[in-house]
PDB file of C-alpha atoms and ligand atoms in Angstrom:
ATOM      1  CA  MET A   1     -12.452  -0.495  32.359  1.00 77.00           C
ATOM      2  CA  THR A   2     -11.542   3.184  32.264  1.00 89.00           C
ATOM      3  CA  ASP A   3     -10.617   4.833  28.969  1.00 89.00           C
ATOM      4  CA  HIS A   4      -7.033   4.813  30.091  1.00 92.00           C
ATOM      5  CA  ASP A   5      -7.103   1.067  30.807  1.00 94.00           C
ATOM      6  CA  ALA A   6      -8.753   0.394  27.464  1.00 92.00           C
ATOM      7  CA  ARG A   7      -6.109   2.396  25.676  1.00 93.00           C
ATOM      8  CA  GLU A   8      -3.316   0.570  27.505  1.00 95.00           C
ATOM      9  CA  ALA A   9      -4.880  -2.797  26.659  1.00 96.00           C
ATOM     10  CA  ARG A  10      -5.138  -1.830  22.990  1.00 97.00           C
ATOM     11  CA  ARG A  11      -1.550  -0.657  23.006  1.00 97.00           C
ATOM     12  CA  THR A  12      -0.357  -3.951  24.517  1.00 98.00           C
ATOM     13  CA  GLY A  13      -2.310  -5.920  21.911  1.00 98.00           C
ATOM     14  CA  LEU A  14      -0.977  -3.878  19.005  1.00 98.00           C
ATOM     15  CA  GLU A  15       2.555  -4.163  20.342  1.00 98.00           C
ATOM     16  CA  ALA A  16       2.319  -7.974  20.515  1.00 98.00           C
ATOM     17  CA  ASN A  17       0.797  -8.203  17.022  1.00 98.00           C
ATOM     18  CA  LEU A  18       3.451  -5.921  15.575  1.00 98.00           C
ATOM     19  CA  ALA A  19       6.190  -8.021  17.154  1.00 98.00           C
ATOM     20  CA  SER A  20       4.789 -11.192  15.647  1.00 98.00           C
ATOM     21  CA  VAL A  21       4.370  -9.627  12.188  1.00 98.00           C
ATOM     22  CA  ARG A  22       7.910  -8.255  12.326  1.00 98.00           C
ATOM     23  CA  ALA A  23       9.150 -11.734  13.305  1.00 98.00           C
ATOM     24  CA  ARG A  24       7.298 -13.254  10.334  1.00 98.00           C
ATOM     25  CA  ILE A  25       8.865 -10.666   8.013  1.00 98.00           C
ATOM     26  CA  ASP A  26      12.343 -11.268   9.425  1.00 97.00           C
ATOM     27  CA  SER A  27      12.133 -15.017   9.038  1.00 97.00           C
ATOM     28  CA  ALA A  28      10.779 -14.721   5.475  1.00 98.00           C
ATOM     29  CA  VAL A  29      13.583 -12.297   4.568  1.00 98.00           C
ATOM     30  CA  HIS A  30      16.094 -14.710   6.060  1.00 97.00           C
ATOM     31  CA  ALA A  31      14.572 -17.740   4.299  1.00 97.00           C
ATOM     32  CA  ALA A  32      14.761 -15.876   0.986  1.00 97.00           C
ATOM     33  CA  GLY A  33      18.442 -15.140   1.570  1.00 97.00           C
ATOM     34  CA  ARG A  34      17.752 -11.428   1.471  1.00 96.00           C
ATOM     35  CA  GLY A  35      19.260  -8.714   3.663  1.00 92.00           C
ATOM     36  CA  ALA A  36      17.685  -7.542   6.911  1.00 85.00           C
ATOM     37  CA  GLY A  37      15.925  -4.226   6.411  1.00 91.00           C
ATOM     38  CA  GLU A  38      15.053  -4.941   2.771  1.00 96.00           C
ATOM     39  CA  VAL A  39      11.332  -5.141   3.523  1.00 98.00           C
ATOM     40  CA  THR A  40       9.251  -2.254   4.849  1.00 98.00           C
ATOM     41  CA  LEU A  41       6.087  -2.887   6.869  1.00 98.00           C
ATOM     42  CA  THR A  42       3.101  -0.743   5.934  1.00 98.00           C
ATOM     43  CA  VAL A  43       0.280  -1.127   8.455  1.00 98.00           C
ATOM     44  CA  VAL A  44      -3.134  -0.897   6.786  1.00 98.00           C
ATOM     45  CA  THR A  45      -5.323   1.074   9.217  1.00 98.00           C
ATOM     46  CA  LYS A  46      -8.518   1.212   7.132  1.00 97.00           C
ATOM     47  CA  PHE A  47     -11.719   0.879   9.220  1.00 96.00           C
ATOM     48  CA  PHE A  48      -9.748   1.507  12.418  1.00 97.00           C
ATOM     49  CA  PRO A  49      -9.790   4.813  14.310  1.00 96.00           C
ATOM     50  CA  ALA A  50      -7.151   7.514  14.362  1.00 97.00           C
ATOM     51  CA  SER A  51      -6.469   6.580  17.998  1.00 96.00           C
ATOM     52  CA  ASP A  52      -5.004   3.301  16.690  1.00 97.00           C
ATOM     53  CA  VAL A  53      -2.831   5.194  14.205  1.00 98.00           C
ATOM     54  CA  ARG A  54      -1.548   7.254  17.117  1.00 98.00           C
ATOM     55  CA  LEU A  55      -0.687   4.132  19.146  1.00 98.00           C
ATOM     56  CA  LEU A  56       1.029   2.581  16.130  1.00 98.00           C
ATOM     57  CA  ALA A  57       3.117   5.714  15.569  1.00 98.00           C
ATOM     58  CA  ASP A  58       4.130   5.556  19.209  1.00 98.00           C
ATOM     59  CA  LEU A  59       5.162   1.914  18.678  1.00 98.00           C
ATOM     60  CA  GLY A  60       7.483   2.911  15.845  1.00 97.00           C
ATOM     61  CA  VAL A  61       5.271   2.495  12.784  1.00 98.00           C
ATOM     62  CA  VAL A  62       5.960   5.092  10.093  1.00 98.00           C
ATOM     63  CA  ASP A  63       4.144   3.738   7.036  1.00 98.00           C
ATOM     64  CA  VAL A  64       0.355   3.518   7.172  1.00 98.00           C
ATOM     65  CA  GLY A  65      -2.063   2.511   4.405  1.00 98.00           C
ATOM     66  CA  GLU A  66      -5.627   3.609   3.727  1.00 98.00           C
ATOM     67  CA  ASN A  67      -7.995   2.579   0.955  1.00 97.00           C
ATOM     68  CA  ARG A  68     -10.907   5.025   1.087  1.00 96.00           C
ATOM     69  CA  HIS A  69     -10.450   8.699   0.345  1.00 97.00           C
ATOM     70  CA  GLN A  70     -12.841  10.233   2.888  1.00 96.00           C
ATOM     71  CA  GLU A  71     -11.611   8.089   5.752  1.00 97.00           C
ATOM     72  CA  ALA A  72      -7.987   8.713   4.792  1.00 97.00           C
ATOM     73  CA  VAL A  73      -8.279  12.482   4.486  1.00 96.00           C
ATOM     74  CA  ASP A  74      -9.985  12.734   7.887  1.00 97.00           C
ATOM     75  CA  LYS A  75      -7.428  10.515   9.618  1.00 97.00           C
ATOM     76  CA  ALA A  76      -4.458  12.255   8.033  1.00 97.00           C
ATOM     77  CA  ALA A  77      -5.821  15.611   9.258  1.00 97.00           C
ATOM     78  CA  VAL A  78      -6.304  14.384  12.840  1.00 97.00           C
ATOM     79  CA  CYS A  79      -2.799  12.832  12.832  1.00 97.00           C
ATOM     80  CA  GLU A  80      -1.058  15.819  11.282  1.00 96.00           C
ATOM     81  CA  ASP A  81       1.303  16.175  14.251  1.00 97.00           C
ATOM     82  CA  LEU A  82       2.708  12.650  13.755  1.00 97.00           C
ATOM     83  CA  VAL A  83       5.626  11.752  11.516  1.00 95.00           C
ATOM     84  CA  LEU A  84       3.890   9.300   9.199  1.00 98.00           C
ATOM     85  CA  ARG A  85       4.059   8.305   5.591  1.00 98.00           C
ATOM     86  CA  TRP A  86       0.536   7.898   4.190  1.00 98.00           C
ATOM     87  CA  HIS A  87       0.090   5.246   1.511  1.00 98.00           C
ATOM     88  CA  TYR A  88      -3.085   5.372  -0.535  1.00 98.00           C
ATOM     89  CA  ILE A  89      -3.766   1.761  -1.568  1.00 98.00           C
ATOM     90  CA  GLY A  90      -7.421   1.805  -2.603  1.00 97.00           C
ATOM     91  CA  ALA A  91      -9.530   2.182  -5.694  1.00 95.00           C
ATOM     92  CA  LEU A  92      -9.173   5.682  -7.068  1.00 94.00           C
ATOM     93  CA  GLN A  93     -11.778   7.733  -8.915  1.00 94.00           C
ATOM     94  CA  SER A  94     -10.276  10.170 -11.377  1.00 95.00           C
ATOM     95  CA  ASN A  95     -12.292  13.065  -9.880  1.00 96.00           C
ATOM     96  CA  LYS A  96     -10.726  12.348  -6.462  1.00 96.00           C
ATOM     97  CA  ALA A  97      -7.158  11.895  -7.674  1.00 97.00           C
ATOM     98  CA  ALA A  98      -6.043  15.496  -7.054  1.00 97.00           C
ATOM     99  CA  ALA A  99      -7.569  15.426  -3.557  1.00 97.00           C
ATOM    100  CA  VAL A 100      -5.751  12.184  -2.683  1.00 97.00           C
ATOM    101  CA  ALA A 101      -2.481  13.782  -3.788  1.00 96.00           C
ATOM    102  CA  SER A 102      -3.046  16.528  -1.201  1.00 94.00           C
ATOM    103  CA  TYR A 103      -2.291  14.223   1.773  1.00 96.00           C
ATOM    104  CA  ALA A 104      -0.872  10.955   0.392  1.00 97.00           C
ATOM    105  CA  ASP A 105       2.896  10.553   0.354  1.00 98.00           C
ATOM    106  CA  LEU A 106       2.712   7.535  -1.924  1.00 98.00           C
ATOM    107  CA  VAL A 107      -0.162   6.406  -4.148  1.00 98.00           C
ATOM    108  CA  GLU A 108       0.126   2.646  -4.717  1.00 98.00           C
ATOM    109  CA  SER A 109      -2.975   2.100  -6.813  1.00 98.00           C
ATOM    110  CA  VAL A 110      -2.274   4.005 -10.036  1.00 98.00           C
ATOM    111  CA  ASP A 111      -3.842   1.715 -12.620  1.00 98.00           C
ATOM    112  CA  ARG A 112      -4.961   3.806 -15.582  1.00 97.00           C
ATOM    113  CA  LEU A 113      -3.978   6.796 -17.680  1.00 97.00           C
ATOM    114  CA  LYS A 114      -7.047   8.757 -16.592  1.00 97.00           C
ATOM    115  CA  LEU A 115      -5.571   9.191 -13.090  1.00 98.00           C
ATOM    116  CA  VAL A 116      -2.289  10.740 -14.200  1.00 98.00           C
ATOM    117  CA  ASN A 117      -3.463  14.317 -14.769  1.00 97.00           C
ATOM    118  CA  GLY A 118      -5.388  14.589 -11.502  1.00 97.00           C
ATOM    119  CA  LEU A 119      -2.572  13.137  -9.412  1.00 98.00           C
ATOM    120  CA  GLY A 120      -0.086  15.426 -11.122  1.00 98.00           C
ATOM    121  CA  ARG A 121      -2.279  18.470 -10.576  1.00 97.00           C
ATOM    122  CA  GLY A 122      -2.721  17.658  -6.870  1.00 97.00           C
ATOM    123  CA  ALA A 123       1.020  17.169  -6.448  1.00 98.00           C
ATOM    124  CA  GLU A 124       1.771  20.435  -8.228  1.00 97.00           C
ATOM    125  CA  GLN A 125      -0.668  22.335  -5.978  1.00 96.00           C
ATOM    126  CA  ARG A 126       1.138  20.874  -2.996  1.00 94.00           C
ATOM    127  CA  GLY A 127       4.440  21.979  -4.466  1.00 96.00           C
ATOM    128  CA  ARG A 128       6.088  18.576  -4.572  1.00 94.00           C
ATOM    129  CA  ARG A 129       6.503  15.407  -6.575  1.00 97.00           C
ATOM    130  CA  LEU A 130       4.230  12.544  -5.633  1.00 98.00           C
ATOM    131  CA  ASP A 131       5.618   9.012  -5.362  1.00 98.00           C
ATOM    132  CA  CYS A 132       3.566   6.525  -7.376  1.00 98.00           C
ATOM    133  CA  LEU A 133       3.352   2.754  -7.712  1.00 98.00           C
ATOM    134  CA  LEU A 134       1.497   1.156 -10.588  1.00 98.00           C
ATOM    135  CA  GLN A 135      -0.998  -1.488  -9.497  1.00 98.00           C
ATOM    136  CA  VAL A 136      -0.780  -4.517 -11.766  1.00 98.00           C
ATOM    137  CA  SER A 137      -3.633  -6.990 -12.158  1.00 97.00           C
ATOM    138  CA  LEU A 138      -2.612 -10.604 -11.533  1.00 96.00           C
ATOM    139  CA  ASP A 139      -6.050 -11.953 -12.344  1.00 91.00           C
ATOM    140  CA  PRO A 140      -5.968 -14.834 -14.798  1.00 82.00           C
ATOM    141  CA  PRO A 141      -7.488 -13.817 -18.173  1.00 72.00           C
ATOM    142  CA  GLU A 142     -10.472 -16.150 -17.597  1.00 72.00           C
ATOM    143  CA  ALA A 143     -11.446 -14.135 -14.491  1.00 68.00           C
ATOM    144  CA  GLY A 144     -12.992 -11.400 -16.661  1.00 63.00           C
ATOM    145  CA  GLY A 145     -14.812  -8.477 -15.075  1.00 57.00           C
ATOM    146  CA  GLN A 146     -13.362  -5.161 -13.978  1.00 60.00           C
ATOM    147  CA  ARG A 147     -10.891  -5.794 -11.201  1.00 72.00           C
ATOM    148  CA  ALA A 148      -8.369  -3.289  -9.891  1.00 88.00           C
ATOM    149  CA  GLY A 149      -5.007  -3.085 -11.579  1.00 96.00           C
ATOM    150  CA  VAL A 150      -3.607  -2.338 -14.997  1.00 97.00           C
ATOM    151  CA  HIS A 151      -3.490  -5.256 -17.385  1.00 96.00           C
ATOM    152  CA  PRO A 152       0.161  -6.326 -17.791  1.00 96.00           C
ATOM    153  CA  GLU A 153      -0.038  -5.504 -21.524  1.00 96.00           C
ATOM    154  CA  ASP A 154      -0.957  -1.899 -20.759  1.00 97.00           C
ATOM    155  CA  LEU A 155       1.694  -1.433 -18.075  1.00 98.00           C
ATOM    156  CA  ALA A 156       4.465  -0.057 -20.292  1.00 98.00           C
ATOM    157  CA  ALA A 157       2.325   2.795 -21.652  1.00 98.00           C
ATOM    158  CA  LEU A 158       1.111   3.774 -18.181  1.00 98.00           C
ATOM    159  CA  ALA A 159       4.659   3.620 -16.785  1.00 98.00           C
ATOM    160  CA  ALA A 160       5.955   5.886 -19.544  1.00 98.00           C
ATOM    161  CA  ARG A 161       3.270   8.509 -18.802  1.00 98.00           C
ATOM    162  CA  VAL A 162       3.929   8.537 -15.051  1.00 98.00           C
ATOM    163  CA  ALA A 163       7.714   8.570 -15.554  1.00 98.00           C
ATOM    164  CA  ASP A 164       7.429  11.558 -17.934  1.00 98.00           C
ATOM    165  CA  HIS A 165       5.275  13.652 -15.608  1.00 98.00           C
ATOM    166  CA  ASP A 166       7.094  16.553 -13.926  1.00 97.00           C
ATOM    167  CA  HIS A 167       5.175  16.199 -10.654  1.00 98.00           C
ATOM    168  CA  LEU A 168       5.021  12.405 -10.376  1.00 98.00           C
ATOM    169  CA  ALA A 169       7.827  10.018  -9.474  1.00 98.00           C
ATOM    170  CA  LEU A 170       7.563   6.422 -10.664  1.00 98.00           C
ATOM    171  CA  ARG A 171       8.791   4.257  -7.788  1.00 98.00           C
ATOM    172  CA  GLY A 172       7.648   0.747  -8.692  1.00 98.00           C
ATOM    173  CA  LEU A 173       4.779  -1.726  -8.735  1.00 98.00           C
ATOM    174  CA  MET A 174       2.017  -2.934  -6.441  1.00 98.00           C
ATOM    175  CA  ALA A 175      -0.122  -6.064  -6.688  1.00 98.00           C
ATOM    176  CA  VAL A 176      -2.714  -8.072  -4.779  1.00 97.00           C
ATOM    177  CA  ALA A 177      -2.744 -11.859  -5.168  1.00 96.00           C
ATOM    178  CA  PRO A 178      -6.202 -12.831  -6.494  1.00 95.00           C
ATOM    179  CA  LEU A 179      -8.465 -14.800  -4.159  1.00 91.00           C
ATOM    180  CA  GLY A 180      -8.766 -18.475  -4.941  1.00 89.00           C
ATOM    181  CA  GLN A 181      -5.345 -18.725  -6.529  1.00 92.00           C
ATOM    182  CA  GLU A 182      -2.093 -19.978  -5.064  1.00 95.00           C
ATOM    183  CA  PRO A 183      -0.179 -16.843  -4.017  1.00 97.00           C
ATOM    184  CA  ASP A 184       3.082 -18.463  -5.160  1.00 98.00           C
ATOM    185  CA  ARG A 185       1.682 -18.787  -8.662  1.00 97.00           C
ATOM    186  CA  SER A 186       0.397 -15.206  -8.726  1.00 97.00           C
ATOM    187  CA  PHE A 187       3.615 -13.739  -7.362  1.00 98.00           C
ATOM    188  CA  ALA A 188       5.718 -15.813  -9.784  1.00 98.00           C
ATOM    189  CA  SER A 189       3.898 -14.109 -12.649  1.00 97.00           C
ATOM    190  CA  LEU A 190       4.520 -10.765 -10.930  1.00 98.00           C
ATOM    191  CA  VAL A 191       8.272 -11.506 -10.942  1.00 98.00           C
ATOM    192  CA  GLU A 192       8.207 -11.805 -14.742  1.00 98.00           C
ATOM    193  CA  ILE A 193       6.130  -8.657 -15.172  1.00 98.00           C
ATOM    194  CA  ARG A 194       8.529  -6.795 -12.896  1.00 98.00           C
ATOM    195  CA  GLU A 195      11.616  -7.959 -14.817  1.00 98.00           C
ATOM    196  CA  ARG A 196      10.267  -6.473 -18.041  1.00 98.00           C
ATOM    197  CA  PHE A 197       9.233  -3.293 -16.204  1.00 98.00           C
ATOM    198  CA  LEU A 198      12.646  -2.844 -14.526  1.00 98.00           C
ATOM    199  CA  ALA A 199      14.397  -3.159 -17.894  1.00 98.00           C
ATOM    200  CA  GLU A 200      12.684   0.126 -18.852  1.00 98.00           C
ATOM    201  CA  HIS A 201      12.631   1.759 -15.403  1.00 98.00           C
ATOM    202  CA  PRO A 202      15.661   0.445 -13.492  1.00 98.00           C
ATOM    203  CA  ASP A 203      15.260   2.929 -10.624  1.00 98.00           C
ATOM    204  CA  ALA A 204      11.627   2.035  -9.911  1.00 98.00           C
ATOM    205  CA  THR A 205      12.561  -0.776  -7.556  1.00 98.00           C
ATOM    206  CA  VAL A 206       9.690  -0.768  -5.049  1.00 98.00           C
ATOM    207  CA  LEU A 207       7.511  -3.882  -5.065  1.00 98.00           C
ATOM    208  CA  SER A 208       4.506  -3.639  -2.755  1.00 98.00           C
ATOM    209  CA  ALA A 209       3.052  -7.135  -2.407  1.00 98.00           C
ATOM    210  CA  GLY A 210       1.950  -9.366   0.449  1.00 98.00           C
ATOM    211  CA  MET A 211      -0.827  -9.052   3.014  1.00 98.00           C
ATOM    212  CA  SER A 212      -1.573 -10.796   6.324  1.00 98.00           C
ATOM    213  CA  GLY A 213      -2.208 -14.149   4.634  1.00 97.00           C
ATOM    214  CA  ASP A 214       0.571 -14.256   2.063  1.00 98.00           C
ATOM    215  CA  LEU A 215       3.471 -12.065   3.159  1.00 98.00           C
ATOM    216  CA  GLU A 216       5.943 -14.982   3.190  1.00 98.00           C
ATOM    217  CA  SER A 217       5.210 -15.837  -0.428  1.00 98.00           C
ATOM    218  CA  ALA A 218       5.450 -12.180  -1.482  1.00 98.00           C
ATOM    219  CA  ILE A 219       8.810 -11.724   0.255  1.00 98.00           C
ATOM    220  CA  SER A 220      10.193 -14.864  -1.365  1.00 98.00           C
ATOM    221  CA  HIS A 221       9.206 -13.293  -4.716  1.00 98.00           C
ATOM    222  CA  GLY A 222      10.960 -10.001  -4.094  1.00 98.00           C
ATOM    223  CA  ALA A 223       8.481  -7.761  -2.245  1.00 98.00           C
ATOM    224  CA  THR A 224      10.117  -4.667  -0.748  1.00 98.00           C
ATOM    225  CA  HIS A 225       6.933  -3.478   1.010  1.00 98.00           C
ATOM    226  CA  VAL A 226       4.215  -5.588   2.640  1.00 98.00           C
ATOM    227  CA  ARG A 227       0.769  -4.174   3.457  1.00 98.00           C
ATOM    228  CA  ILE A 228      -0.532  -5.711   6.673  1.00 98.00           C
ATOM    229  CA  GLY A 229      -3.955  -5.015   8.183  1.00 98.00           C
ATOM    230  CA  ARG A 230      -5.637  -7.831  10.120  1.00 98.00           C
ATOM    231  CA  ALA A 231      -2.480  -9.413  11.547  1.00 98.00           C
ATOM    232  CA  VAL A 232      -1.722  -6.131  13.340  1.00 98.00           C
ATOM    233  CA  LEU A 233      -5.110  -4.554  14.045  1.00 98.00           C
ATOM    234  CA  GLY A 234      -7.367  -7.598  14.250  1.00 96.00           C
ATOM    235  CA  GLU A 235     -10.410  -8.417  12.148  1.00 92.00           C
ATOM    236  CA  ARG A 236     -11.993  -5.375  10.563  1.00 87.00           C
ATOM    237  CA  PRO A 237     -15.389  -4.280  11.917  1.00 79.00           C
ATOM    238  CA  LEU A 238     -18.126  -5.465   9.558  1.00 70.00           C
ATOM    239  CA  ILE A 239     -20.313  -2.403   9.500  1.00 56.00           C
ATOM    240  CA  LYS A 240     -19.182   0.951   8.092  1.00 50.00           C
TER     241      LYS A 240
HETATM  242  C1  PLP B 301      -6.984  -4.220   3.166  1.00 72.20           C
HETATM  243  C2  PLP B 301      -5.808  -4.312   2.264  1.00 72.20           C
HETATM  244  C3  PLP B 301      -4.607  -4.904   2.694  1.00 72.20           C
HETATM  245  C4  PLP B 301      -4.438  -5.554   4.066  1.00 72.20           C
HETATM  246  O1  PLP B 301      -5.029  -6.806   4.044  1.00 72.20           O
HETATM  247  P1  PLP B 301      -4.950  -7.767   5.347  1.00 72.20           P
HETATM  248  O2  PLP B 301      -5.417  -9.071   4.836  1.00 72.20           O
HETATM  249  O3  PLP B 301      -5.867  -7.156   6.358  1.00 72.20           O
HETATM  250  O4  PLP B 301      -3.533  -7.795   5.801  1.00 72.20           O
HETATM  251  C5  PLP B 301      -3.533  -4.909   1.815  1.00 72.20           C
HETATM  252  N1  PLP B 301      -3.630  -4.372   0.575  1.00 72.20           N
HETATM  253  C6  PLP B 301      -4.758  -3.793   0.121  1.00 72.20           C
HETATM  254  C7  PLP B 301      -4.785  -3.227  -1.255  1.00 72.20           C
HETATM  255  C8  PLP B 301      -5.882  -3.740   0.949  1.00 72.20           C
HETATM  256  O5  PLP B 301      -7.010  -3.172   0.487  1.00 72.20           O
END
């Protein structure tokens, strides 16, 4: 196969996968009695090359998600000519927060107070406000350990700090359903957390929830953004 043939084959595969993911989203939106266009697809391109991002942009994808800073900054630079909205969805170190704010259009994984200053500083240097989602932990209390996401009890304080910051814009919440738990159960608890949050921040209406395996459940629980990797790009390469 020539490079050109390989690229065409990849494009055809991505196009088919995108069509089937969009069909899944549409039927979940319909089943939930929600309006068409209420759910945005973010394609998670982590581990996949910038050439795939380019094909996706050509196929109409605007929102792309990355979860590692170095990979994201490199890809965003190579794809600078494309009209894309970069979502940072990964674990965030406080010493990298300002750097992430230099290319990300939306940071979905804000989960502790220590990140606020760095994100705000990076946004200020760029001369704009940075859209932020707060990542909420849905892990049951017995899970223990340090998983990503702010504990629901600490959400209000974090939300107040982000909302008060001149260079940050609080847009909503993000969550990942914990492995080994029914997604419906996890997302039902997210609905309650979100109701309390929206009472304080009625304009922060984004809810980023749902991945390749559980997008239907997330949409039935109010997700406005789904983050889809494998169902569009295929299984991630193991090494890297
Ligand atoms: C990788 C990742 C996704 C995409 O998961 P898939 O199962 O590949 O759809 C979504 N959200 C986050 C936070 C991720 O890290």
